[in-house]
mmCIF file of C-alpha atoms and ligand atoms in Angstrom:
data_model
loop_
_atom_site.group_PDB
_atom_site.id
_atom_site.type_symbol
_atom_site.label_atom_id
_atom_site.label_comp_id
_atom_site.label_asym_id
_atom_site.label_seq_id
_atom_site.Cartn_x
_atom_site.Cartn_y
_atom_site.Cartn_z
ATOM 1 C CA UNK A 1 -125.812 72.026 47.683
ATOM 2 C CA UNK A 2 -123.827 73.678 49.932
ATOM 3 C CA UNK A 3 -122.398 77.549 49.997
ATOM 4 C CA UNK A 4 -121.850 80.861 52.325
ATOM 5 C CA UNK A 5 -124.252 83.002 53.275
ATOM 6 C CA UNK A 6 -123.869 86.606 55.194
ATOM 7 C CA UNK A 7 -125.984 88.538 57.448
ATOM 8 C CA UNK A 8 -126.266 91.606 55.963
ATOM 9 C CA UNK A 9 -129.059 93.334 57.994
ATOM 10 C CA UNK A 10 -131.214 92.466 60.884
ATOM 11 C CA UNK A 11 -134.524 93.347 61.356
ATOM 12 C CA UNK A 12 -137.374 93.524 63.489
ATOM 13 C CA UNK A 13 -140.363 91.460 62.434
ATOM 14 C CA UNK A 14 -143.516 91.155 64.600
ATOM 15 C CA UNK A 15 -140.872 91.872 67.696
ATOM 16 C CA UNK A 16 -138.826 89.321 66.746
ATOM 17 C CA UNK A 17 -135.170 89.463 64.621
ATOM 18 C CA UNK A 18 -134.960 88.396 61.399
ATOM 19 C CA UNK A 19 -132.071 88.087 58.859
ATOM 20 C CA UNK A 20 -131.687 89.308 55.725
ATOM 21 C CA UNK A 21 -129.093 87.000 54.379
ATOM 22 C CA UNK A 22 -126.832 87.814 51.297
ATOM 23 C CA UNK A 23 -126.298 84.332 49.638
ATOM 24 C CA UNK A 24 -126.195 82.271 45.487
ATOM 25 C CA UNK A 25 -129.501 82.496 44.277
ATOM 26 C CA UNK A 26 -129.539 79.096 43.604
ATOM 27 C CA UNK A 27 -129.281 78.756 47.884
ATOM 28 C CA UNK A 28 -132.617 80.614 48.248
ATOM 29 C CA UNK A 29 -135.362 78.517 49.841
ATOM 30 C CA UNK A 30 -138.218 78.355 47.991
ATOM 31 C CA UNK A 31 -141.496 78.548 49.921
ATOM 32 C CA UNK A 32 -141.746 76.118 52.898
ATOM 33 C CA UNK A 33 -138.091 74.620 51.734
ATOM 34 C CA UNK A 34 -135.696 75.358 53.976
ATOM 35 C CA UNK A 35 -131.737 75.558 54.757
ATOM 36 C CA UNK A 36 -129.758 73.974 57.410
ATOM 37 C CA UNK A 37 -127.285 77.381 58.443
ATOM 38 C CA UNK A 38 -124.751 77.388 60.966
ATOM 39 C CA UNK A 39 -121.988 80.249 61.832
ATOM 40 C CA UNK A 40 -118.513 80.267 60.449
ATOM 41 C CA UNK A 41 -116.889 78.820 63.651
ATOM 42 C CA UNK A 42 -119.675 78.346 65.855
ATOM 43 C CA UNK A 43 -118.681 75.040 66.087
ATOM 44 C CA UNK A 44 -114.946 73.001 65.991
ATOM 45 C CA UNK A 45 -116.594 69.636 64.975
ATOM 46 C CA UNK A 46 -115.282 68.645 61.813
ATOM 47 C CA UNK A 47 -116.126 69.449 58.161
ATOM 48 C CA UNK A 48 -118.158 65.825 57.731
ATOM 49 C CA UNK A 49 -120.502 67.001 60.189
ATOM 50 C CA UNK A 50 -121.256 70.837 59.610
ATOM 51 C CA UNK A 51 -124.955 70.512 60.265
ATOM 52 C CA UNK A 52 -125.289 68.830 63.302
ATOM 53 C CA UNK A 53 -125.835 72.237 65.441
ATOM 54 C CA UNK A 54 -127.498 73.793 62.259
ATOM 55 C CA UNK A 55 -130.250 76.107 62.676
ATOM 56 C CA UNK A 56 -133.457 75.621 59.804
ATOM 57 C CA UNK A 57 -134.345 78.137 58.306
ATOM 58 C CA UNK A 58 -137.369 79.517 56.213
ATOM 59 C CA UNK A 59 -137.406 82.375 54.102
ATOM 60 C CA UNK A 60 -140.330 84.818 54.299
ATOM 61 C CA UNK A 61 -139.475 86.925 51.192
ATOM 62 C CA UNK A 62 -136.886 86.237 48.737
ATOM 63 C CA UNK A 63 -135.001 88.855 46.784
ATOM 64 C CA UNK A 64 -133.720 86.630 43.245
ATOM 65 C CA UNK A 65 -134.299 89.575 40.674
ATOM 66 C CA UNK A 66 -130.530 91.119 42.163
ATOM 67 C CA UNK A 67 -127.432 90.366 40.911
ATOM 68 C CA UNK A 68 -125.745 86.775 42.057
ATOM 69 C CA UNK A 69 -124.046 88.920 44.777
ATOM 70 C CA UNK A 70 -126.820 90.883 46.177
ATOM 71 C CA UNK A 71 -129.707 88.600 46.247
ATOM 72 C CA UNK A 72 -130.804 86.844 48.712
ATOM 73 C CA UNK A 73 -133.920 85.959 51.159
ATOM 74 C CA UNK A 74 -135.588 87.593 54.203
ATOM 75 C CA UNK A 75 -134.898 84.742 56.928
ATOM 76 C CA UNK A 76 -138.362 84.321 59.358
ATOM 77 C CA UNK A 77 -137.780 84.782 62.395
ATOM 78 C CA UNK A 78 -136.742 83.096 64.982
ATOM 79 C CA UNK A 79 -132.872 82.994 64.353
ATOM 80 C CA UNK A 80 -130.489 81.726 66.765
ATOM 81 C CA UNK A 81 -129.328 84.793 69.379
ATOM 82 C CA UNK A 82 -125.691 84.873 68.079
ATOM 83 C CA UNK A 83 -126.369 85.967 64.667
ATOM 84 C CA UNK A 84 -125.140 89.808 63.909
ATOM 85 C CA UNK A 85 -124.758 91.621 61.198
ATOM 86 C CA UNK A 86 -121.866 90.640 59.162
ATOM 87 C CA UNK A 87 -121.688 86.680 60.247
ATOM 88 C CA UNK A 88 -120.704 84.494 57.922
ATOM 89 C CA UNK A 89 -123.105 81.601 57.649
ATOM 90 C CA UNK A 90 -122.460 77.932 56.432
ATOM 91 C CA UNK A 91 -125.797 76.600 54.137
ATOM 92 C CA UNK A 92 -126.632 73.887 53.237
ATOM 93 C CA UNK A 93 -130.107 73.020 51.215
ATOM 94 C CA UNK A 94 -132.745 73.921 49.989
ATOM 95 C CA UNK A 95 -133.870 71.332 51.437
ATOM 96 C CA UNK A 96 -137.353 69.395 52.008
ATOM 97 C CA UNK A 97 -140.599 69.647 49.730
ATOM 98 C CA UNK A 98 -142.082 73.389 49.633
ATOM 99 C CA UNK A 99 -145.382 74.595 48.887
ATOM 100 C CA UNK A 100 -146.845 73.863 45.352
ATOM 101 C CA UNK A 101 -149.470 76.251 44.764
ATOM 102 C CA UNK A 102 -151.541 75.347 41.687
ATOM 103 C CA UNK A 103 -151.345 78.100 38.843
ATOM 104 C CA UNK A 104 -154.857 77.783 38.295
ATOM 105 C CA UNK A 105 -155.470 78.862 42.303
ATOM 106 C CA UNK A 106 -157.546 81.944 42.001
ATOM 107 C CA UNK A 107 -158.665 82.072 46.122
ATOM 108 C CA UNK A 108 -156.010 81.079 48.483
ATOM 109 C CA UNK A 109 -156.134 80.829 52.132
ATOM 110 C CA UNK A 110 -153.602 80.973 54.598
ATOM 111 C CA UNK A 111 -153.635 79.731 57.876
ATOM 112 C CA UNK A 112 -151.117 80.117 60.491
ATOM 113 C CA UNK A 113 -152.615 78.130 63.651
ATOM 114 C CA UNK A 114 -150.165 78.659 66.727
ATOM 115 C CA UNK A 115 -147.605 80.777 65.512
ATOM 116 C CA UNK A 116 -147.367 83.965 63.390
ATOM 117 C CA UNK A 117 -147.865 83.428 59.624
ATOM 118 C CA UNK A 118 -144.190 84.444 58.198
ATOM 119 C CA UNK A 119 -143.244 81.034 56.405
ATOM 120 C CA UNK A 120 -146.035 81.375 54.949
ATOM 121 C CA UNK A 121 -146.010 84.811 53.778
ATOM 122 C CA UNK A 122 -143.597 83.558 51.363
ATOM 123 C CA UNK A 123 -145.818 81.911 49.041
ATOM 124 C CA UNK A 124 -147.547 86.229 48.722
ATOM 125 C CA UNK A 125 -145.887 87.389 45.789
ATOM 126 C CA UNK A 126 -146.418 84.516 43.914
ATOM 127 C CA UNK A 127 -149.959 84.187 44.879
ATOM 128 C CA UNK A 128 -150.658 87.859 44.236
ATOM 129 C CA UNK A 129 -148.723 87.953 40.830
ATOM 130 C CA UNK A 130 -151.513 85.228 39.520
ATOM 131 C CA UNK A 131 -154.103 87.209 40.205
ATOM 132 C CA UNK A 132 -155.794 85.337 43.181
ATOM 133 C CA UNK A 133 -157.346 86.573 46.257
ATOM 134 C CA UNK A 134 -155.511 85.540 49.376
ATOM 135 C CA UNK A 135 -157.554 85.527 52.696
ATOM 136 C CA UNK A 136 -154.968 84.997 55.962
ATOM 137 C CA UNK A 137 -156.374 82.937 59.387
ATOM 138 C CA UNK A 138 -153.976 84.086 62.767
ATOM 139 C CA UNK A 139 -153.954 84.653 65.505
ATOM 140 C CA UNK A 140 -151.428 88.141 65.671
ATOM 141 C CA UNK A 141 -151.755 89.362 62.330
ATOM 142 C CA UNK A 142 -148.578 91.343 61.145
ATOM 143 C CA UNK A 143 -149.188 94.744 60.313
ATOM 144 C CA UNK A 144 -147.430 95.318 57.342
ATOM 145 C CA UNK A 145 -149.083 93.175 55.392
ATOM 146 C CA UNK A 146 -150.084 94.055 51.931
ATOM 147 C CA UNK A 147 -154.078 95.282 51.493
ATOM 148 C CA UNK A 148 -154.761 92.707 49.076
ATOM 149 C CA UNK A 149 -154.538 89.919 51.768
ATOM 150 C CA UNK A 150 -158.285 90.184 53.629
ATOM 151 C CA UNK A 151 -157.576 89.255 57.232
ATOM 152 C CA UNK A 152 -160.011 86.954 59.174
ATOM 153 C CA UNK A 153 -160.711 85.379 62.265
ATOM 154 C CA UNK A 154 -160.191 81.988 62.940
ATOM 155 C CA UNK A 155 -164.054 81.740 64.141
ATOM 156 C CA UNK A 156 -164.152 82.165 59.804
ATOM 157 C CA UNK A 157 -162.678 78.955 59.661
ATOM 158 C CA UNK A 158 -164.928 76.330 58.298
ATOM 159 C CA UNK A 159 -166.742 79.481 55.954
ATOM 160 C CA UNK A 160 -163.133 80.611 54.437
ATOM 161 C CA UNK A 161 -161.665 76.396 53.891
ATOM 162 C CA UNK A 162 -165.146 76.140 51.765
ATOM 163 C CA UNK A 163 -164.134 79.053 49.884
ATOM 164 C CA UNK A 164 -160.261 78.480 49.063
ATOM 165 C CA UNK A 165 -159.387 76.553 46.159
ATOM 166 C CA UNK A 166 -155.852 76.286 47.526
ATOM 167 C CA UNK A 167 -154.615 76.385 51.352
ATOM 168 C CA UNK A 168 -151.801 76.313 52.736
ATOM 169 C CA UNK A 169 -151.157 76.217 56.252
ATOM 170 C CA UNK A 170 -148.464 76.238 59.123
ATOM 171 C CA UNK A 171 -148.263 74.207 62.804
ATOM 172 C CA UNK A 172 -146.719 72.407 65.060
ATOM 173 C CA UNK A 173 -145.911 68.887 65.282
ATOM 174 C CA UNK A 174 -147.587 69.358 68.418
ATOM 175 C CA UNK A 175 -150.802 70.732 66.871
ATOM 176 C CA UNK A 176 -151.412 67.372 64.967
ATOM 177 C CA UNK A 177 -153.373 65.424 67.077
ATOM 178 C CA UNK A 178 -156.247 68.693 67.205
ATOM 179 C CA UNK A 179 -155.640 68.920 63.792
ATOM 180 C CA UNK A 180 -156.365 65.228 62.864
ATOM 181 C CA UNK A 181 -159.626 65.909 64.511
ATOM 182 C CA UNK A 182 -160.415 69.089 63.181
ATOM 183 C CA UNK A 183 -159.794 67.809 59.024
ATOM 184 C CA UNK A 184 -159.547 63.894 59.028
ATOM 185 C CA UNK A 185 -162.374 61.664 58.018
ATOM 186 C CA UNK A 186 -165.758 62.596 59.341
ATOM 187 C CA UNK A 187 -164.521 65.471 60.410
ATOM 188 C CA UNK A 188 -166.901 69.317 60.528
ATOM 189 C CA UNK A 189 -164.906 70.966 57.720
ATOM 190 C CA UNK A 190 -164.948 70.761 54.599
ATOM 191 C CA UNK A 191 -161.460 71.224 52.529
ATOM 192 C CA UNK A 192 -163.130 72.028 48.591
ATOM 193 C CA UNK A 193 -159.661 72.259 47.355
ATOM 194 C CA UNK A 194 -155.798 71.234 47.424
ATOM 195 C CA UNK A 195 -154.597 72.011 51.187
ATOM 196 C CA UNK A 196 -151.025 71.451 52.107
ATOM 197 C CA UNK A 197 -149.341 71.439 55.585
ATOM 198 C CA UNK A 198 -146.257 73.054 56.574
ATOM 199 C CA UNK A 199 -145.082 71.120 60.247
ATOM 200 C CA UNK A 200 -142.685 72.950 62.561
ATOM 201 C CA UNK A 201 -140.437 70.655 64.351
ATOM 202 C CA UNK A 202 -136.722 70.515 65.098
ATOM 203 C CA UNK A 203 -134.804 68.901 62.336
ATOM 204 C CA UNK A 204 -131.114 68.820 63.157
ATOM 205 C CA UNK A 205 -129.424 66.733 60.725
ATOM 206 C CA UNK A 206 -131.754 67.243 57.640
ATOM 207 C CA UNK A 207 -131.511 63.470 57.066
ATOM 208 C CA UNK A 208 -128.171 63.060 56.625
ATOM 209 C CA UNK A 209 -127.327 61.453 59.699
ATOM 210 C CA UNK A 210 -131.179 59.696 59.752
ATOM 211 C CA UNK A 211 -131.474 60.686 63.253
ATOM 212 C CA UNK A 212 -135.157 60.201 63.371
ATOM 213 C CA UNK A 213 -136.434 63.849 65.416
ATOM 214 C CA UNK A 214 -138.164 64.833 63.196
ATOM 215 C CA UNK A 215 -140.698 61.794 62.743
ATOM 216 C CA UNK A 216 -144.380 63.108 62.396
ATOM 217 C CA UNK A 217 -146.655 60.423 62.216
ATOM 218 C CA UNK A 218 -148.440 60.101 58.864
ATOM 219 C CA UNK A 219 -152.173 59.233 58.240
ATOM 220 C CA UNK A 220 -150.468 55.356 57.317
ATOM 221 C CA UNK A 221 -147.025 55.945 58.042
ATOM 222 C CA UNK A 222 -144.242 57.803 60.154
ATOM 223 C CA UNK A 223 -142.921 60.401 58.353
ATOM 224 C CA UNK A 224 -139.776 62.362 58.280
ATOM 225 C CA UNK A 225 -140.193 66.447 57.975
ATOM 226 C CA UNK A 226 -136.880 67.076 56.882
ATOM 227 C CA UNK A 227 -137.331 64.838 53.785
ATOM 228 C CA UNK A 228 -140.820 63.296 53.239
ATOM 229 C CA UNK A 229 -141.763 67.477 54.047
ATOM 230 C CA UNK A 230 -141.621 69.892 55.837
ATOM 231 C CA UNK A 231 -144.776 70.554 53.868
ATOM 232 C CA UNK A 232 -147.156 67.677 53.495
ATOM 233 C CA UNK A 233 -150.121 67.075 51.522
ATOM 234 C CA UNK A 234 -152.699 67.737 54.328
ATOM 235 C CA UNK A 235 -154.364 63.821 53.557
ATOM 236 C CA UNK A 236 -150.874 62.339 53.768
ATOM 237 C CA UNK A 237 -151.314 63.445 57.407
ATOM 238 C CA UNK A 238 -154.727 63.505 58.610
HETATM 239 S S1 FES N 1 -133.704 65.722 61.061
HETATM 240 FE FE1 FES N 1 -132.588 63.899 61.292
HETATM 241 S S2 FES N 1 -133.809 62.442 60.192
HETATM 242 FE FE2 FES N 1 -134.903 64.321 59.990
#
């Protein structure tokens, strides 16, 4: 679906701007969905094409309990420079497959492995409204996390993916090859329950125009992240 979005507020988190962004509740992105959001008259191509120079974004807290014309999402960071307070945005989504985190999870673990754990931070309320214990693997923890979530080092690693019963976790495209290693076949640790991947990679066209940047190469077969995820299965990949 497509609809406006505004900037109401910028703020600072972990050093970087974010966007709170006034928009239909049906236009937040669930966890690990995302929207393809461009400025009101950033760009002069035509109306056929409005995502072409789209940013993705992820939402890192979503505000749905607010009336149709307050709601709206906490944007992660990073956002393109030129957003303000008060721009208009063109969105377009949700799009991709989120996070499903089983309601029976009761210990979840997070893991953020080369960037700071915001899109994941989305899946929090949820998690902490069913009751389960949420353990969080970064490098640059954020400090205004809630004290339910138990921080740990990533030297925990193998101990805490033993423990979870769900984990979900956030990289790079570039990260997969090291990741292959660390949880494919024959590999050290041990993953007891369901673990699902979030990849970070450019994804310009959110497969409308099938442009094909955003392949990530499956465990059989090339996948696309702006359809097939951006959140795989973890097995689909390594
Ligand atoms: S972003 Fe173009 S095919 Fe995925």
């Amino acid at each position: 679906m497509q609809g406006e979005g505004i900037i109401e507020e910028l703020v600072l988190l972990d050093g970087k701007p974010a966007a709170r962004i006034l928009c239909a509740p049906s236009l937040i992105p669930a966890p690990g969905r995302y929207l393809l959001a461009h400025a009101n008259g950033s760009d002069s191509r035509p109306a056929l094409y409005p995502s072409v120079l789209a940013a993705s974004i992820f939402s890192t807290k979503s505000f749905p309990d607010t009336s149709a014309s307050a709601g709206g999402f906490l944007c992660a960071p990073p956002i393109p420079e030129s957003w303000t307070p008060g721009t208009r945005l063109n969105l377009r989504g949700p799009l991709g497959h989120g996070f499903d985190l089983p309601v029976a999870a009761r210990r979840v673990t997070l893991i953020a492995f080369d960037d700071l754990p915001r899109r994941l931070l989305a899946l929090l309320d949820s998690i902490l409204r069913q009751d389960a214990s949420v353990a969080l693997i970064c490098g640059n923890p954020p400090d205004d996390l809630p004290p339910e979530v138990e921080v740990q080092p990533m030297s925990a690693l193998a101990d805490i993916c033993n423990w979870a019963d769900y984990i979900a976790m956030d990289a790079a495209r570039g990260s997969l090859p090291e990741l292959k290693k660390m949880f494919g076949m024959g590999s050290p640790l041990g993953v007891r329950g369901e673990a699902q991947i979030l990849i970070r990679t450019p994804m310009p066209c959110g497969g409308l125009a099938e442009c094909g940047v955003c392949a990530v190469e499956g465990r059989k077969d090339p996948q696309l992240a702006c359809e097939d995820g951006p959140v795989f299965d973890l097995n689909e990949l390594t």
